PDB file of C-alpha atoms in Angstrom:
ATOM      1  CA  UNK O1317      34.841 -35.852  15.227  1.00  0.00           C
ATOM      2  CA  UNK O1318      34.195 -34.145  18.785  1.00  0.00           C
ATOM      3  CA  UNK O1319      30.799 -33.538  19.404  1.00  0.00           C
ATOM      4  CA  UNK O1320      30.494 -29.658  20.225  1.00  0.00           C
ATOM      5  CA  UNK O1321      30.503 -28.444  23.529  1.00  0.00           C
ATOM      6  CA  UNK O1322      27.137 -28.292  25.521  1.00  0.00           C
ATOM      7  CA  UNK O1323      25.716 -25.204  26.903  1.00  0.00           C
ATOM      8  CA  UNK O1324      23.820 -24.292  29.736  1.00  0.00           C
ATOM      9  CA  UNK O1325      22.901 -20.850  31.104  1.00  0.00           C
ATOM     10  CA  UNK O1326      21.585 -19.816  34.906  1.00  0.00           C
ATOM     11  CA  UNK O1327      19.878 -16.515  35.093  1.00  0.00           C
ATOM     12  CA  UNK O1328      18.719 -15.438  38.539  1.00  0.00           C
ATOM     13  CA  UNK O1329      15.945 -12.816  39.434  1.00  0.00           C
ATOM     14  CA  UNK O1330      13.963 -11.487  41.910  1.00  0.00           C
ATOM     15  CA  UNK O1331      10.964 -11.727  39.662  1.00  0.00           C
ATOM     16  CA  UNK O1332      10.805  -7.584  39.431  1.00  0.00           C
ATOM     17  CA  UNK O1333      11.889  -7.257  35.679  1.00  0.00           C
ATOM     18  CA  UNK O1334       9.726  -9.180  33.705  1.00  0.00           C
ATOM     19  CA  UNK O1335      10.149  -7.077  30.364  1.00  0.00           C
ATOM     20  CA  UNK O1336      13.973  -7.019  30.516  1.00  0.00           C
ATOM     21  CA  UNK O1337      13.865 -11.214  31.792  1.00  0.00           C
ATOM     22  CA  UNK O1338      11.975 -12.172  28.482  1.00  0.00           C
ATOM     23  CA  UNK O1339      14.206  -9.588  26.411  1.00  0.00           C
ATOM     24  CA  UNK O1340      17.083 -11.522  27.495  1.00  0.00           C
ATOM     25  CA  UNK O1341      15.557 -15.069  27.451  1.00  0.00           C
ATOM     26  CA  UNK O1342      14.677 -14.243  23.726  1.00  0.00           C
ATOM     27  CA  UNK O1343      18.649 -13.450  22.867  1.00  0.00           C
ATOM     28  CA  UNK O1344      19.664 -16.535  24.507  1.00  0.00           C
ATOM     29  CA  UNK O1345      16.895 -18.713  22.697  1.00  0.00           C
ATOM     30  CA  UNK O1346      18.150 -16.865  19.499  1.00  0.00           C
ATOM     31  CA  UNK O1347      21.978 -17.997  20.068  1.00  0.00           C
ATOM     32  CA  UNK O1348      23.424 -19.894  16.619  1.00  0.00           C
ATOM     33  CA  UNK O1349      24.161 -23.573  16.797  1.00  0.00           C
ATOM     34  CA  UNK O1350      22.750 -26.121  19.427  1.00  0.00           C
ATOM     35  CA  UNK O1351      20.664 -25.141  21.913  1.00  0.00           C
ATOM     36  CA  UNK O1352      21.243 -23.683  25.033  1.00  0.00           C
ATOM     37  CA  UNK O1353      19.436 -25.570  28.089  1.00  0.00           C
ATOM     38  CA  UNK O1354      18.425 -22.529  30.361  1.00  0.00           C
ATOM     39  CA  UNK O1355      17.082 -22.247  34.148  1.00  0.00           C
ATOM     40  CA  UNK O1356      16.120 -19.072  35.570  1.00  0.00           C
ATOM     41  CA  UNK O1357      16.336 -19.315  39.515  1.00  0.00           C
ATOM     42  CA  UNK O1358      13.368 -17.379  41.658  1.00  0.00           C
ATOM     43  CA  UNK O1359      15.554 -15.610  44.218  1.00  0.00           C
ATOM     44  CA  UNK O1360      12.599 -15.567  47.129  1.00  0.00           C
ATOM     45  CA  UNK O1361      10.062 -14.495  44.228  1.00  0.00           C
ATOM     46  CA  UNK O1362       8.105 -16.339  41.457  1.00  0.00           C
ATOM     47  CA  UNK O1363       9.650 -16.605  38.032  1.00  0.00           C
ATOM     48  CA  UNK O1364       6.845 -15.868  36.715  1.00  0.00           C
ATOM     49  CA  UNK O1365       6.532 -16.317  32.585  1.00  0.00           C
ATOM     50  CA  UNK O1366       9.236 -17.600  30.429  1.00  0.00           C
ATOM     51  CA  UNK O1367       9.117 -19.672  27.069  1.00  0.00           C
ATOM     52  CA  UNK O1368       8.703 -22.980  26.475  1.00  0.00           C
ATOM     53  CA  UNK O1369      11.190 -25.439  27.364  1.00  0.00           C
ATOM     54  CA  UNK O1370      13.154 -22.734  30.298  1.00  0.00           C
ATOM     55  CA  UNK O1371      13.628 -24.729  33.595  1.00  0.00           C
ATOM     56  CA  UNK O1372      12.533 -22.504  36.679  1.00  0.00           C
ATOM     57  CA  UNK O1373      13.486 -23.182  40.242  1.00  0.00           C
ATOM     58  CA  UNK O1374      11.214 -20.715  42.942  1.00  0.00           C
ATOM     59  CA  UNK O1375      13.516 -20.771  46.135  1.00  0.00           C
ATOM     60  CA  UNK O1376      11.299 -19.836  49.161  1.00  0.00           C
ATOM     61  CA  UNK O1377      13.998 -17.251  50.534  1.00  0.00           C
ATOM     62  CA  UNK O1378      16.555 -14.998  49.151  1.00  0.00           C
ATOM     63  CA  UNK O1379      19.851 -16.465  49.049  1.00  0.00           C
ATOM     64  CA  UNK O1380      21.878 -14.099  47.399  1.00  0.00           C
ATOM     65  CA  UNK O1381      24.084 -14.086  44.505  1.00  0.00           C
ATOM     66  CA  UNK O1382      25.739 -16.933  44.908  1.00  0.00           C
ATOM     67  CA  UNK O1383      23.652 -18.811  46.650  1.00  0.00           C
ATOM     68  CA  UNK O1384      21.205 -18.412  43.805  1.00  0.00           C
ATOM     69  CA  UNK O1385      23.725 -18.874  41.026  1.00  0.00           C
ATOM     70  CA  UNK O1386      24.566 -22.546  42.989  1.00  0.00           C
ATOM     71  CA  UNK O1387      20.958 -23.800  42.987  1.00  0.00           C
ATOM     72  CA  UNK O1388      21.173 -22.488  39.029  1.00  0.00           C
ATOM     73  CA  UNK O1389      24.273 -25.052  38.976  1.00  0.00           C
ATOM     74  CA  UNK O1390      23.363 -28.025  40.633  1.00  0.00           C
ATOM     75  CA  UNK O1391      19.955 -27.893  38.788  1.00  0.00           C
ATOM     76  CA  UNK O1392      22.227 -28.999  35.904  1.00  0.00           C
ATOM     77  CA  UNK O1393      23.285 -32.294  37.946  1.00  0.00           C
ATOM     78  CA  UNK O1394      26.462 -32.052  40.309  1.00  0.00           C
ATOM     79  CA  UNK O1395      28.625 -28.997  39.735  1.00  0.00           C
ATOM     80  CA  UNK O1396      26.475 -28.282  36.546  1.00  0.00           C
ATOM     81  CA  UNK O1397      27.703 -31.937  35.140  1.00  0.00           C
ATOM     82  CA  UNK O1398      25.141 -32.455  32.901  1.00  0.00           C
ATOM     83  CA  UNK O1399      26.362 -29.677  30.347  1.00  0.00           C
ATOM     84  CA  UNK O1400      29.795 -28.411  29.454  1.00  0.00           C
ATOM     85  CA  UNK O1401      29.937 -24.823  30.750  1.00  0.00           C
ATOM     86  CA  UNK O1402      27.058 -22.570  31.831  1.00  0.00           C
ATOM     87  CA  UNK O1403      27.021 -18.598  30.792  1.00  0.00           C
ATOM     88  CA  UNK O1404      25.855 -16.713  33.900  1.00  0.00           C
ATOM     89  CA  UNK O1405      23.562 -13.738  32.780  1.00  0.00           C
ATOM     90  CA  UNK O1406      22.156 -10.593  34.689  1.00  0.00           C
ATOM     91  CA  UNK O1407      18.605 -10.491  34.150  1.00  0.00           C
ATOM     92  CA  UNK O1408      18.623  -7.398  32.980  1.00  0.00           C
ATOM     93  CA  UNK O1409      21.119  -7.693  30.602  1.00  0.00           C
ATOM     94  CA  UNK O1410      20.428  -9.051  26.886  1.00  0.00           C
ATOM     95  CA  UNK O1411      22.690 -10.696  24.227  1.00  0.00           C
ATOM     96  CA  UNK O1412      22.630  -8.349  21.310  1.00  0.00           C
ATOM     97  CA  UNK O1413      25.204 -11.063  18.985  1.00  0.00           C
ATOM     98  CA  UNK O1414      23.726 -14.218  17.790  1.00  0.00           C
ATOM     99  CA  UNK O1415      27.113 -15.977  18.057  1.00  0.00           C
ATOM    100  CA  UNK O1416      28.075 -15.430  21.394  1.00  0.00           C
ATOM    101  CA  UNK O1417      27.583 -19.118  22.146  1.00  0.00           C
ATOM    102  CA  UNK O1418      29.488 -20.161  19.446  1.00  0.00           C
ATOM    103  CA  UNK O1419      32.018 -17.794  20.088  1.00  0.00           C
ATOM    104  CA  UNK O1420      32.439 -19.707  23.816  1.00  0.00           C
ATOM    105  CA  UNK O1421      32.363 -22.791  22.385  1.00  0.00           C
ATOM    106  CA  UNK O1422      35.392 -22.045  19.845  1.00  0.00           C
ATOM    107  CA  UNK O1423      37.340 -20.694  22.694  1.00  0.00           C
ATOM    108  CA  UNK O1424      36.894 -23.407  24.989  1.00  0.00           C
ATOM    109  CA  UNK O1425      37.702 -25.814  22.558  1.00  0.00           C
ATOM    110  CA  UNK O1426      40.777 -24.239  21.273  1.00  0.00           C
ATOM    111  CA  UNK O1427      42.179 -23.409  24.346  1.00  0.00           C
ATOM    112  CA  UNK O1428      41.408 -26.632  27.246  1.00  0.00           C
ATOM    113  CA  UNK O1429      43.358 -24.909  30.202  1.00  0.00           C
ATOM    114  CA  UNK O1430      40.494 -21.945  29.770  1.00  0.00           C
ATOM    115  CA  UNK O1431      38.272 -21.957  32.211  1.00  0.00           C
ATOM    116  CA  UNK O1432      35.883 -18.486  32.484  1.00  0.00           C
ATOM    117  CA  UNK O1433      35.364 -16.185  29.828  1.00  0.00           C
ATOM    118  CA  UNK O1434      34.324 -12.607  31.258  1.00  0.00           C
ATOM    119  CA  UNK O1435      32.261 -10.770  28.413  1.00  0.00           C
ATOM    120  CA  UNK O1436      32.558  -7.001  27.475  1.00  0.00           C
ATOM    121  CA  UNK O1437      29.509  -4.993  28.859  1.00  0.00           C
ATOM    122  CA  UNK O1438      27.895  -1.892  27.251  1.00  0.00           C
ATOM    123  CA  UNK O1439      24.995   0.266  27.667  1.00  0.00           C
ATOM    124  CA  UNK O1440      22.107  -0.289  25.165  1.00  0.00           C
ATOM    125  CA  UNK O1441      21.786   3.134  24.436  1.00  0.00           C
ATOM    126  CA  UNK O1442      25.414   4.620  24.434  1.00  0.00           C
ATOM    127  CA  UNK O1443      27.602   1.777  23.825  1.00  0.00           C
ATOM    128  CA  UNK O1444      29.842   3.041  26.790  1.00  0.00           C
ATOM    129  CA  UNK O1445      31.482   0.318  29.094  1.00  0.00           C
ATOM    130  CA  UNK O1446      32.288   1.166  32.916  1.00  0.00           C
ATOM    131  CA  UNK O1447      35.903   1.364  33.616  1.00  0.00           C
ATOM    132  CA  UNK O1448      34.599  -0.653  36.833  1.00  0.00           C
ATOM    133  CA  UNK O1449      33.456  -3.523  34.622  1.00  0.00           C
ATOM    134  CA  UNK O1450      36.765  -3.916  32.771  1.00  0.00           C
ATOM    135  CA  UNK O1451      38.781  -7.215  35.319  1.00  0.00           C
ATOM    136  CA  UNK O1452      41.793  -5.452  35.157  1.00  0.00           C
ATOM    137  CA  UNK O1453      44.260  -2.367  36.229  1.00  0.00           C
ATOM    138  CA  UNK O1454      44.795  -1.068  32.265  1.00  0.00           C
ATOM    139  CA  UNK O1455      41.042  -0.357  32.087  1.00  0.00           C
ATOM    140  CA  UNK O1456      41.394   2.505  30.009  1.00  0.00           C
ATOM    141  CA  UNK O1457      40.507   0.314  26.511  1.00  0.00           C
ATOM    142  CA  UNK O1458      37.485  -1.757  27.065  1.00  0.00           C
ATOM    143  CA  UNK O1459      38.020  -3.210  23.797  1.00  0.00           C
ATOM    144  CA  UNK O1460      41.185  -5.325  24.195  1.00  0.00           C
ATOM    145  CA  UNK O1461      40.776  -8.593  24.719  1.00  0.00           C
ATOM    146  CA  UNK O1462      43.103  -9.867  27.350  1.00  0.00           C
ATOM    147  CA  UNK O1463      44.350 -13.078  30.115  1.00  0.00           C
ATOM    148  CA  UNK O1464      42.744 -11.633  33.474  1.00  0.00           C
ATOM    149  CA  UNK O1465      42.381 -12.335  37.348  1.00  0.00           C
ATOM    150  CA  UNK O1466      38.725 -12.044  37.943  1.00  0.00           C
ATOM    151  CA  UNK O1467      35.655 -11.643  36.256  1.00  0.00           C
ATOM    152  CA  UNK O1468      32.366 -10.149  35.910  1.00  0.00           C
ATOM    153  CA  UNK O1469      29.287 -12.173  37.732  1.00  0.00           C
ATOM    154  CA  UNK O1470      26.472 -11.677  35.546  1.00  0.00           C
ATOM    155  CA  UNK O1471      28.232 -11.926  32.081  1.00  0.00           C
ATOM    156  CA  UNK O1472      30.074 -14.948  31.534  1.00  0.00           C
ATOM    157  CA  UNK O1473      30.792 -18.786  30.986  1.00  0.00           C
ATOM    158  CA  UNK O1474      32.062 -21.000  33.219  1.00  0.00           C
ATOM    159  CA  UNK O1475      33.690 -24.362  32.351  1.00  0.00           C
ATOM    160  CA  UNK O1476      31.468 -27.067  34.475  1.00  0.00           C
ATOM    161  CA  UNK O1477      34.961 -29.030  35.252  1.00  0.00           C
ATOM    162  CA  UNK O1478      36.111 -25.845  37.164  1.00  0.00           C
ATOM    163  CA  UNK O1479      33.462 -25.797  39.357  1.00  0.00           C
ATOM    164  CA  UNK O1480      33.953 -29.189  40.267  1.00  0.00           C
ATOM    165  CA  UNK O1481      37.861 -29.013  40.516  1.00  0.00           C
ATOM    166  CA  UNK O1482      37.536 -25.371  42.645  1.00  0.00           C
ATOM    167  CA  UNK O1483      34.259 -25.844  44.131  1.00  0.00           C
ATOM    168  CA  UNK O1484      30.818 -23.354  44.127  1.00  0.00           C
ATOM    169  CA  UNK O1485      30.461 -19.844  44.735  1.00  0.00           C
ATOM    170  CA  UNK O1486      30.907 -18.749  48.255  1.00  0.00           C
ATOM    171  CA  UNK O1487      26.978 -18.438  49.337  1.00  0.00           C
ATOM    172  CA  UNK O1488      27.931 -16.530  52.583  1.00  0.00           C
ATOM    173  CA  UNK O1489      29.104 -13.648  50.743  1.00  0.00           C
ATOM    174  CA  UNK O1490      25.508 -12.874  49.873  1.00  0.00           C
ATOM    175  CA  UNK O1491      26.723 -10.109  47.066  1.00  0.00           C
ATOM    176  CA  UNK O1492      30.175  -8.732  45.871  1.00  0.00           C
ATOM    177  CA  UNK O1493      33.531 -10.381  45.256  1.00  0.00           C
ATOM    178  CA  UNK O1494      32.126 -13.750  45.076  1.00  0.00           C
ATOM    179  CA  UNK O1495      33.693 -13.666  41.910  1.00  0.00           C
ATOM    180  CA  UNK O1496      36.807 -13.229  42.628  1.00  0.00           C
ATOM    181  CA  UNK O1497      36.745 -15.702  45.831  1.00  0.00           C
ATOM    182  CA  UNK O1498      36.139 -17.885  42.723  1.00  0.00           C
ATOM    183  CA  UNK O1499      38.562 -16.743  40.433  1.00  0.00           C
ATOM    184  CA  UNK O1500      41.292 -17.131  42.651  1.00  0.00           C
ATOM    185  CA  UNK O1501      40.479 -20.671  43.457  1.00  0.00           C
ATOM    186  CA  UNK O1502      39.840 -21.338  39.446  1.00  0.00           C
ATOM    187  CA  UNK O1503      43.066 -19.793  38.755  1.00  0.00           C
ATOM    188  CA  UNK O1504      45.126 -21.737  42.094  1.00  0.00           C
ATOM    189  CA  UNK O1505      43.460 -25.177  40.493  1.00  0.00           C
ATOM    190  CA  UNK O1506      45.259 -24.387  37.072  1.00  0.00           C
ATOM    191  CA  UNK O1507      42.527 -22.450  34.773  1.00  0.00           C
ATOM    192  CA  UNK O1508      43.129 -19.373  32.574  1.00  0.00           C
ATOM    193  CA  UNK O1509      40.386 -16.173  32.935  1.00  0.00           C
ATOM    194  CA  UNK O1510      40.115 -15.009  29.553  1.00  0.00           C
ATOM    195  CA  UNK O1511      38.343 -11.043  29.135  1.00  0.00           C
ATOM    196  CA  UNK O1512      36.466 -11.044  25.756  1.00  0.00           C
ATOM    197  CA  UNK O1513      35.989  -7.784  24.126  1.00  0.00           C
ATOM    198  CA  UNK O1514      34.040  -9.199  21.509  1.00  0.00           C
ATOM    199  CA  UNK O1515      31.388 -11.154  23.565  1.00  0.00           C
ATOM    200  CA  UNK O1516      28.744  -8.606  24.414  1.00  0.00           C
ATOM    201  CA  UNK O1517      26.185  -7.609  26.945  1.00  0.00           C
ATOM    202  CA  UNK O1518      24.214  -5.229  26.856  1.00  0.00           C
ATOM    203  CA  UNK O1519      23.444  -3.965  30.582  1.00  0.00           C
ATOM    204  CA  UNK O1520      22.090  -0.498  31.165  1.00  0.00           C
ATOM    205  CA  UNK O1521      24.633   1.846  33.259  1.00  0.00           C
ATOM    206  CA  UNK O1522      24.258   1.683  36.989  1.00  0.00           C
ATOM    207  CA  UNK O1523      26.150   2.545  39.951  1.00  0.00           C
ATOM    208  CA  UNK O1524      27.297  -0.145  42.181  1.00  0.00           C
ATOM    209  CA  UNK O1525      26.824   1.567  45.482  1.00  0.00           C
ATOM    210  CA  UNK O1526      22.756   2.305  44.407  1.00  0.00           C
ATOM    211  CA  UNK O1527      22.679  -0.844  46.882  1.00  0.00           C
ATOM    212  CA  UNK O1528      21.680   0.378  50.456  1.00  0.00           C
ATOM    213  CA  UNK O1529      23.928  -2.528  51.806  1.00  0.00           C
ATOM    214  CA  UNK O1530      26.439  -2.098  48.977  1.00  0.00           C
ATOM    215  CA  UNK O1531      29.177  -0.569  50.940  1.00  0.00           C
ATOM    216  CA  UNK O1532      29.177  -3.155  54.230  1.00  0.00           C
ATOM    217  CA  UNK O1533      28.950  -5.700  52.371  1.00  0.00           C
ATOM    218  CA  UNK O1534      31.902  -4.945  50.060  1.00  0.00           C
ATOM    219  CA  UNK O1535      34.412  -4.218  53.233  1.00  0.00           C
ATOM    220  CA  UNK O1536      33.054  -7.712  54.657  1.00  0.00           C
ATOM    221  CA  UNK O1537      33.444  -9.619  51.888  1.00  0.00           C
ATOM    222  CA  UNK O1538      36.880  -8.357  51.359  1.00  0.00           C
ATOM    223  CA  UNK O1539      37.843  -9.591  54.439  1.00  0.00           C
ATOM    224  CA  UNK O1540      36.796 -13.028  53.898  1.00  0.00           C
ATOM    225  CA  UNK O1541      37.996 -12.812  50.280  1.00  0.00           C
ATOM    226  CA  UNK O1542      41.758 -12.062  51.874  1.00  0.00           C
ATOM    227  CA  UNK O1543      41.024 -14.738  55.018  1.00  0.00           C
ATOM    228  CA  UNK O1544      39.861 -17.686  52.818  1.00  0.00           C
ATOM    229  CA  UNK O1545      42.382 -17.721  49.776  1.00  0.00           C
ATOM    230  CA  UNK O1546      45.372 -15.723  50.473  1.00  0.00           C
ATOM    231  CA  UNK O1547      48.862 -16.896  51.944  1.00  0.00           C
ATOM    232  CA  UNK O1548      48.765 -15.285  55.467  1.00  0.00           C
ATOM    233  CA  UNK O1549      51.593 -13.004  55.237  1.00  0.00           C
ATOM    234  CA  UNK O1550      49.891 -10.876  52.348  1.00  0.00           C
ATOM    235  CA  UNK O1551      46.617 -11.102  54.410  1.00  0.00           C
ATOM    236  CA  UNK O1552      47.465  -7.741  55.980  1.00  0.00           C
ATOM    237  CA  UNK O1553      49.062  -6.414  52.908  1.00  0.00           C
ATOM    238  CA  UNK O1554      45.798  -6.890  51.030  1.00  0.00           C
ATOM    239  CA  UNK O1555      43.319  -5.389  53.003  1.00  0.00           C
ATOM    240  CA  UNK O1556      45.712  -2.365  54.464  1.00  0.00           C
ATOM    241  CA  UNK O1557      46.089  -1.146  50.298  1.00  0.00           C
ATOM    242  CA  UNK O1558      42.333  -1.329  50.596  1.00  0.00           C
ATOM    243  CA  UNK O1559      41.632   0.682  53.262  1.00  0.00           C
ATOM    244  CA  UNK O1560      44.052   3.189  51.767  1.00  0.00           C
ATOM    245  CA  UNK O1561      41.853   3.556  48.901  1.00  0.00           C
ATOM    246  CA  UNK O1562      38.706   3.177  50.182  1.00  0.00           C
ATOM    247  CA  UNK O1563      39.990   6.655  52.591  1.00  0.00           C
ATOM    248  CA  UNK O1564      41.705   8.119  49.022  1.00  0.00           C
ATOM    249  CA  UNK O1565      38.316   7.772  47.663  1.00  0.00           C
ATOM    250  CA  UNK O1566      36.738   9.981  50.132  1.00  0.00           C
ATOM    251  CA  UNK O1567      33.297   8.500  50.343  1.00  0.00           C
ATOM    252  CA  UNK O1568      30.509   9.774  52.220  1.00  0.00           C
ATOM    253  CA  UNK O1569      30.377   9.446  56.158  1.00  0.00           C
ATOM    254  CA  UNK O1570      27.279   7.719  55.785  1.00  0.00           C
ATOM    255  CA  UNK O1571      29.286   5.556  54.117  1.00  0.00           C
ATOM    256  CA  UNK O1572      33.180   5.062  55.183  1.00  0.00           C
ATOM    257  CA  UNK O1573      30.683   3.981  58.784  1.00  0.00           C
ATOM    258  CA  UNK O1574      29.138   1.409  56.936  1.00  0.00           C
ATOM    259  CA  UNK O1575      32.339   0.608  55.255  1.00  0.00           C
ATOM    260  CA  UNK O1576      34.295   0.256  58.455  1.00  0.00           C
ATOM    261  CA  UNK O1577      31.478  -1.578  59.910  1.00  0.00           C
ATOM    262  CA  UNK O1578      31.431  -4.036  57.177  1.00  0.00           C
ATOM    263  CA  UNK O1579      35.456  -4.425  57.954  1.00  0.00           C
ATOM    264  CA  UNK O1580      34.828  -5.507  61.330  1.00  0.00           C
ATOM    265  CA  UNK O1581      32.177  -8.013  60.843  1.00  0.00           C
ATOM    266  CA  UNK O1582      34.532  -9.441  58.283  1.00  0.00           C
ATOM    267  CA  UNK O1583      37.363 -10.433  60.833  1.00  0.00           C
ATOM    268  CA  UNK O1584      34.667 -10.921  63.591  1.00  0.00           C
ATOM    269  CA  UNK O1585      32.527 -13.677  61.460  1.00  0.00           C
ATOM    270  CA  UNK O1586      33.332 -16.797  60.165  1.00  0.00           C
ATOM    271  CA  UNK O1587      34.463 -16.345  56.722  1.00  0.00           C
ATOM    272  CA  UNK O1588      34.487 -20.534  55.492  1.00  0.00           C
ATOM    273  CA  UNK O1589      37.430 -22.751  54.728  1.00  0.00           C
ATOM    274  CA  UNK O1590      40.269 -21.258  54.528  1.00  0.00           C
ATOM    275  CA  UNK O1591      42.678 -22.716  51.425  1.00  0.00           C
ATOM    276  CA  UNK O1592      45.715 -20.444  51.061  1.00  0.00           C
ATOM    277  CA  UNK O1593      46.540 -19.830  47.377  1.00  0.00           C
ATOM    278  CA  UNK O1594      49.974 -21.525  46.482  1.00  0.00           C
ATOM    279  CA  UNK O1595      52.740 -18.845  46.280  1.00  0.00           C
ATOM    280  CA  UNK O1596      53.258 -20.346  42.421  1.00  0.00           C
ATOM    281  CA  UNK O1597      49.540 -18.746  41.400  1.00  0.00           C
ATOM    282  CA  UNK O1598      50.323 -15.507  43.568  1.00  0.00           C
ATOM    283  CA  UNK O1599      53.619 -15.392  41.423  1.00  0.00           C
ATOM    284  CA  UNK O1600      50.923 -15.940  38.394  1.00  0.00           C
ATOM    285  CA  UNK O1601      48.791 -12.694  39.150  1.00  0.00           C
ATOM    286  CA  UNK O1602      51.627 -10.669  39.307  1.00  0.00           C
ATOM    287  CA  UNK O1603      53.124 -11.987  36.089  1.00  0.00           C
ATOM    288  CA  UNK O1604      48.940 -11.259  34.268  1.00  0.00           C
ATOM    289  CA  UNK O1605      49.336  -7.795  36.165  1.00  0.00           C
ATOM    290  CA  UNK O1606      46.799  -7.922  39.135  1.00  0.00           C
ATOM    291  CA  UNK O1607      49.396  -8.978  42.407  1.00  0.00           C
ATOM    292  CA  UNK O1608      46.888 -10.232  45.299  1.00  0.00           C
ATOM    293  CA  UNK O1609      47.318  -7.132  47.055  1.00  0.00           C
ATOM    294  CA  UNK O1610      45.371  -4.984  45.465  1.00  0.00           C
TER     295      UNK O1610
END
């Protein structure tokens, strides 16, 4: 007999929801079968309270998203080593299901070429789910299950042996589509993203561009995303759809300036290795219905 898979979890915060950081401490501490090792990163702020037996790491300085997430990783030994997969949680979110672990566990072990599992997120109080939070094109049904391209950053698992096939998180990209940057590399190495309608989190409903730096940093980060991972002839493909639809979208002047500023910086500023995805895993998002370029 196998001896079942080990969990971690890295929760990040910038110590200003204590409330909503216990809430979801307690569902995790609550999840059926073994227990979950858990280490809530201090994003430039003190952690402040947690229950017995959470790990904390206080970082002196902000370091974003991802940079945050990879201190949560290595504190589990090398590329998170130490444990089998890690679930990566919003601090404001909460796990209203007791078997969501087990739930990642089965799936892992049934499928071995999985790699993430995305969860399904919902308000609290409505039960609604963004179409934005949905990885895919055919976001109209939030409750099918399906293979995907990317995934959502602070409600999933990760497989520990894809982080230390595709590497970490991209720590320059601060915030947004260090995911995906991810994802791509997860998927080039061999892994399957699945989306799991049936592994919840709660999250309350926000907008993505409440974020003053929301819009610059998206346009940036796009850039890089397309300069870092994609073969260089859909390069310009990529980010010329985007621009398309960021000007369909008619955002505010305010805005489309920040957005177009954001673009520049992105070809101006180093962006990090570059490894081109093989043409064979480009041919592999078109065939799961999300062609790198768009």
């Amino acid at each position: 007999m196998t001896s079942p898979m080990k969990l971690g979890a890295v929760i990040i915060t910038m110590g200003d929801r204590p409330d909503e950081l216990r809430a979801l401490l307690d569902s995790v501490i609550a999840q059926e079968g073994d227990r979950i090792e858990v280490v809530v990163v201090g994003n430039g702020a003190p952690v402040g309270s947690v229950p017995a037996g959470v790990r904390t790491v206080e970082l002196p300085e902000n370091l974003g998203i991802p940079g945050g997430r990879n201190v949560g990783i290595e504190a589990f030994g090398p590329s998170g080593a130490d444990v089998d997969a890690l679930l990566f949680l919003d601090d404001d979110g909460l796990l209203p299901g007791r078997d969501t672990a087990e739930l990642c566990r089965q799936a892992f072990g049934a499928d071995p070429k999985l790699g993430i599992i995305t969860f399904r997120i919902t308000d609290p109080d409505t039960g609604a789910t963004q179409r934005r939070h949905v990885p895919r094109l055919r976001a109209a049904d939030p409750t099918r299950s399906s293979r995907v391209t990317t995934f959502l950053g602070g409600a999933n698992a990760v497989r520990t042996r894809v982080l230390a096939e595709a590497g970490p998180l991209p720590e320059q990209f601060f915030y947004a589509h260090e995911e995906t940057d991810l994802a791509w590399r997860a998927l080039d190495a061999g892994w399957m993203i699945d989306y799991r309608a049936d592994l919840v989190l709660h999250h309350p409903t926000t907008a993505p561009s409440r974020h003053a730096v929301h819009h610059r940093m998206v346009a940036r980060n796009r850039v890089w995303l397309a300069r870092r991972n994609l073969p260089a002839p859909l390069v310009p493909l990529y980010l010329g759809v985007w621009l398309l639809l960021t000007l369909v979208r008619r955002p505010s002047p305010p805005a489309l300036k920040a957005w177009f500023g954001g673009f520049r910086e992105g070809w101006a500023t180093s962006c990090g290795p570059r490894r081109p995805m093989k043409w064979r895993t480009v041919w592999r998002l078109t065939r799961l219905g999300r062609p790198p370029v768009i």
